[in-house]
C-alpha cells in the first residue's frame, strides 16, 4: 500500500513537471500554432459535425485575397449572410482598389460591409463560441484574425400567453425561450437607463448565456454583489432547468419552501425589479427568476394588481386562510375526530360519527389514504396526455369518490375534507409553495394522528420555527411580517391602493426607498 | 462517521415497522364513530343505598344520513344508568357494561333530582366543576318533583331531544324572565361564596291532556322559576311572580310582558324592553337599609279598551300601575327569602364592596343583620312608544 501511494505521488509529480516543462518551453515552430485563429484550426475543432459550414470566398473575385466564412447551419439567417456579407465582398467598388488582405481587413473594420452587429476577434476559442451561438465568422487566415457578424436567425416560438399565471386584465405576454427576446421584453416595460442587464455564461458543457437584471438606482449593492458571487460560483456542466439556478442561489437544499421566485410574466418580473430585487433569466428557459423570494410574494397573484384594491385585499386575506386550511385541515380533522371531539359542535360530531358507521379504517388511516389518493390523481393528471386526461377525472372521481363511499370503505366526511383541502391548494398562486404545503400537510396529519391537537400544534410550531430561520442574502423569508415598522404590511395580508404604497419593501434595504414623492 | 450513522438510522427505521409484536400499540385516540356522545347527565340519590349516587346518561344515537331511523323519541336515544359512591365511580362503572366508550365533552345539561337537591347540591356538582372533560359552559338545572332519571326518561318521548329542549327553554327564558340560565362556572362561584344563596333554574315534567295515537300520555317539559338553596340544601322553589321578582332586583330581566289594568279596568300588555336595577345598601352601625331601584322602559303592545292610552294621562296611569305590579313582585320575592336568611340578591357581597372595613365587624352576625334589614323597592318606568298603531282600534 505504501509503495502504491508513493508511486501515485511520484506519478503526479512527474505529470506536473511535464506540464511545467511544456509551459516553459514553447514549441519551436512559431509560424503555425494550434491556438491560432485559422480555418485549419477551426476545421479541426468543428468539422466533425456536418452542420458547421465553411465557405471560402475570394474578395472581389481575386484569388489572392481568400477569406473563409464559417457559420452553423440552422442557427443563422442565410439571407442576411448572402445579402450583406457575401454580396458586398464581391461587388463593393472599394474592394477593387486593394491589393492585400490587410487592406481588406482595414476596409471592413471601417465599415464597408454596412453591417451593424460586427465585431473583431483574434481568439480561436471565442470565435468557436460565437459560431456555436449562431454568429458568423469571416476568417482572415493570413492575418489570423476574424470578423464576427451577428447573423442569428433560428426558428423560435412566438411569444405566447402565460399558461400558469393568467390574468383577466393585464398584459398577455410571457417569457419565451430566446434570451434576447426576453431582455427586449423587459426593456420595453422599463424604459430606463437604470435598468442594467449583465451577462454571464453558466454550464461547462452547455455554455448557457444568463442575464442578470437589476435597477441600478434602487437595488442594494450588497445584495447584487452576493447574487453575482453565488452565480459565479456555480460549477455545473449543464444549465437546462431552472432548479440549477434555484438551488445554487438559495444555497439551502433542506427546506421545502421556495426561496427563488419563478415567474413567466414579464410584468411580475419587472415589478419585482422595481422593488429592488435581482432578476435572472437564462437562455432557453422561458422563466424569469427573482431573488430573494419572500413568503408573502408567493401568495401574491398577478390578478391582485389588476383589480380594485379592496377586492384584492379580501381575496388576498381569503388566500391566507385557504393556505392555512389546505395545510392543516386533514390534520385538524384527524385530531378532532380521534382525540378532541369536544372542539366540534355537538350536532356536527354526531353527524360525522354517523357517517363513519361501518367504515373499517380508523380516521388517521382513512385520511392518509385519501391524501395519498389525491396525490396520485394529481400526479397522474400532470403526466397524462391531454386527450386522455378526462379518464383520470372519471376514474378518480367515480371510484375514489363514490364507489369507496358507497362500499363503506371511506366515510363521506373524509372525502369532503380532502376535497376542500385539494381545492384550497389549487388557489395558491405559486406551484412551488403549493408543493411545499403538500409535504407539510402530510407531516401535520401524521403528527395529529399520534398526538391529536397537541401534535398538530407541535407540528405547526416546528414549521413556524423553520420558516423563521429561513433567509436568503440576509433577507428574512417571513419579511415583512417580521418587522414592526409602520406600513410594512402594505402588500402582504392585503394590498393597499397604489397611492398608499409610497415606499418600497422595507426588508430589501434599497438605495431609493420612496417609490413616489 | 456521521454519514454512516445517518445511513444506519435510515436503514433501521423502516425495518422497525416490520417488528410488529403482539402488544397493541395504543397511540391513537378513540374513534369518533365508536363513542357515545352524552348530551345530558342526571344525578340522583340511589334508591337502594342513600349514600350512593345514581347517574343517568342520555345520548343521541348516531345514525348515518341514509338510514331513515328516528332522530328523536325513545328509539333515537341511548339511556345508561349507573350507581356508585361518587359520581366518578358511577361513571367509570359505565365502561364495564357499555358497548362503546362514553364521552362527556358534549354534555351541556346537568340535571339534578329533587331528592339529591334536598340532600346536598355540592355532591351533585363538585365533580362537574373539577373534571376536565366537562364543559364549564354547560347548564345546571334542578328537577322539580321528580328524580332526574324519571324526568329524563319520561321526556324522551317528546319530539325534541331532551337536552336540545332544555337548551331552547333556557334560551327562551329571557322572553318572560321567570327563570334564568345558570352555567357550571356560575354555580361554582355561587357555591364558593359563603353568604350568597345559590339559584338554579328549575324544570318540571307535566303530563299534557293531549293524547297521542297510541294512547300514551304525553309529557311536556316546563321551565319555571328557581330552586332556592339555603347553604347547600334545597330550601324551596320560587315560581312565576316570585321568581321574576328575584330577576328584577338582580338585573336579570331582559324582557317580560306585564299585564296591567287601564283606567277602564281592561287589560293592557306592556312589553319590557330594558330594565336596569341597582341595589344600594346603607350600613349604619349594625342596621342595614337597602334601596332597590329599578328603571324600566317598555312599549305598549296590546290594549282591549277603546281609550286613547298613548297620552300623558294614559301613560302616567299605566306606568303607575306597572310600578306597583313590579314592586309587588319584588316584595313577594323578599318576603319569600329574607325571613329565612336566604340572600338571593347577593347583598352580602354588595355590603362588603361598599364597606370593606365595616364588613369584618358585622360578618359574624350577618344573618341577623340581613333578617332585620329594611329593604325599600322603588320602581320607575317609562313607556317609550307603541309599534304600528297609536290609536285604539275601535273608536268610541
PDB file of C-alpha atoms in Angstrom, chain A residues 202-203 206 208 236-245 282-286:
ATOM      1  CA  UNK A 202     -23.092  29.150 -16.862  1.00  0.00           C
ATOM      2  CA  UNK A 203     -22.631  25.476 -17.633  1.00  0.00           C
ATOM      3  CA  UNK A 206     -23.981  23.909 -22.297  1.00  0.00           C
ATOM      4  CA  UNK A 208     -25.738  28.913 -21.465  1.00  0.00           C
ATOM      5  CA  UNK A 236     -22.036  22.575 -13.172  1.00  0.00           C
ATOM      6  CA  UNK A 237     -21.883  21.096 -16.623  1.00  0.00           C
ATOM      7  CA  UNK A 238     -25.416  21.850 -17.760  1.00  0.00           C
ATOM      8  CA  UNK A 239     -27.933  24.615 -17.286  1.00  0.00           C
ATOM      9  CA  UNK A 240     -31.035  23.141 -18.830  1.00  0.00           C
ATOM     10  CA  UNK A 241     -33.522  23.586 -15.988  1.00  0.00           C
ATOM     11  CA  UNK A 242     -34.351  26.351 -13.545  1.00  0.00           C
ATOM     12  CA  UNK A 243     -33.610  24.311 -10.457  1.00  0.00           C
ATOM     13  CA  UNK A 244     -29.883  24.529 -11.219  1.00  0.00           C
ATOM     14  CA  UNK A 245     -30.097  28.252 -10.618  1.00  0.00           C
ATOM     15  CA  UNK A 282     -31.208  32.009 -18.637  1.00  0.00           C
ATOM     16  CA  UNK A 283     -31.242  31.309 -22.343  1.00  0.00           C
ATOM     17  CA  UNK A 284     -33.713  28.648 -23.484  1.00  0.00           C
ATOM     18  CA  UNK A 285     -35.680  28.844 -20.224  1.00  0.00           C
ATOM     19  CA  UNK A 286     -38.921  30.805 -20.539  1.00  0.00           C
TER      20      UNK A 286
END
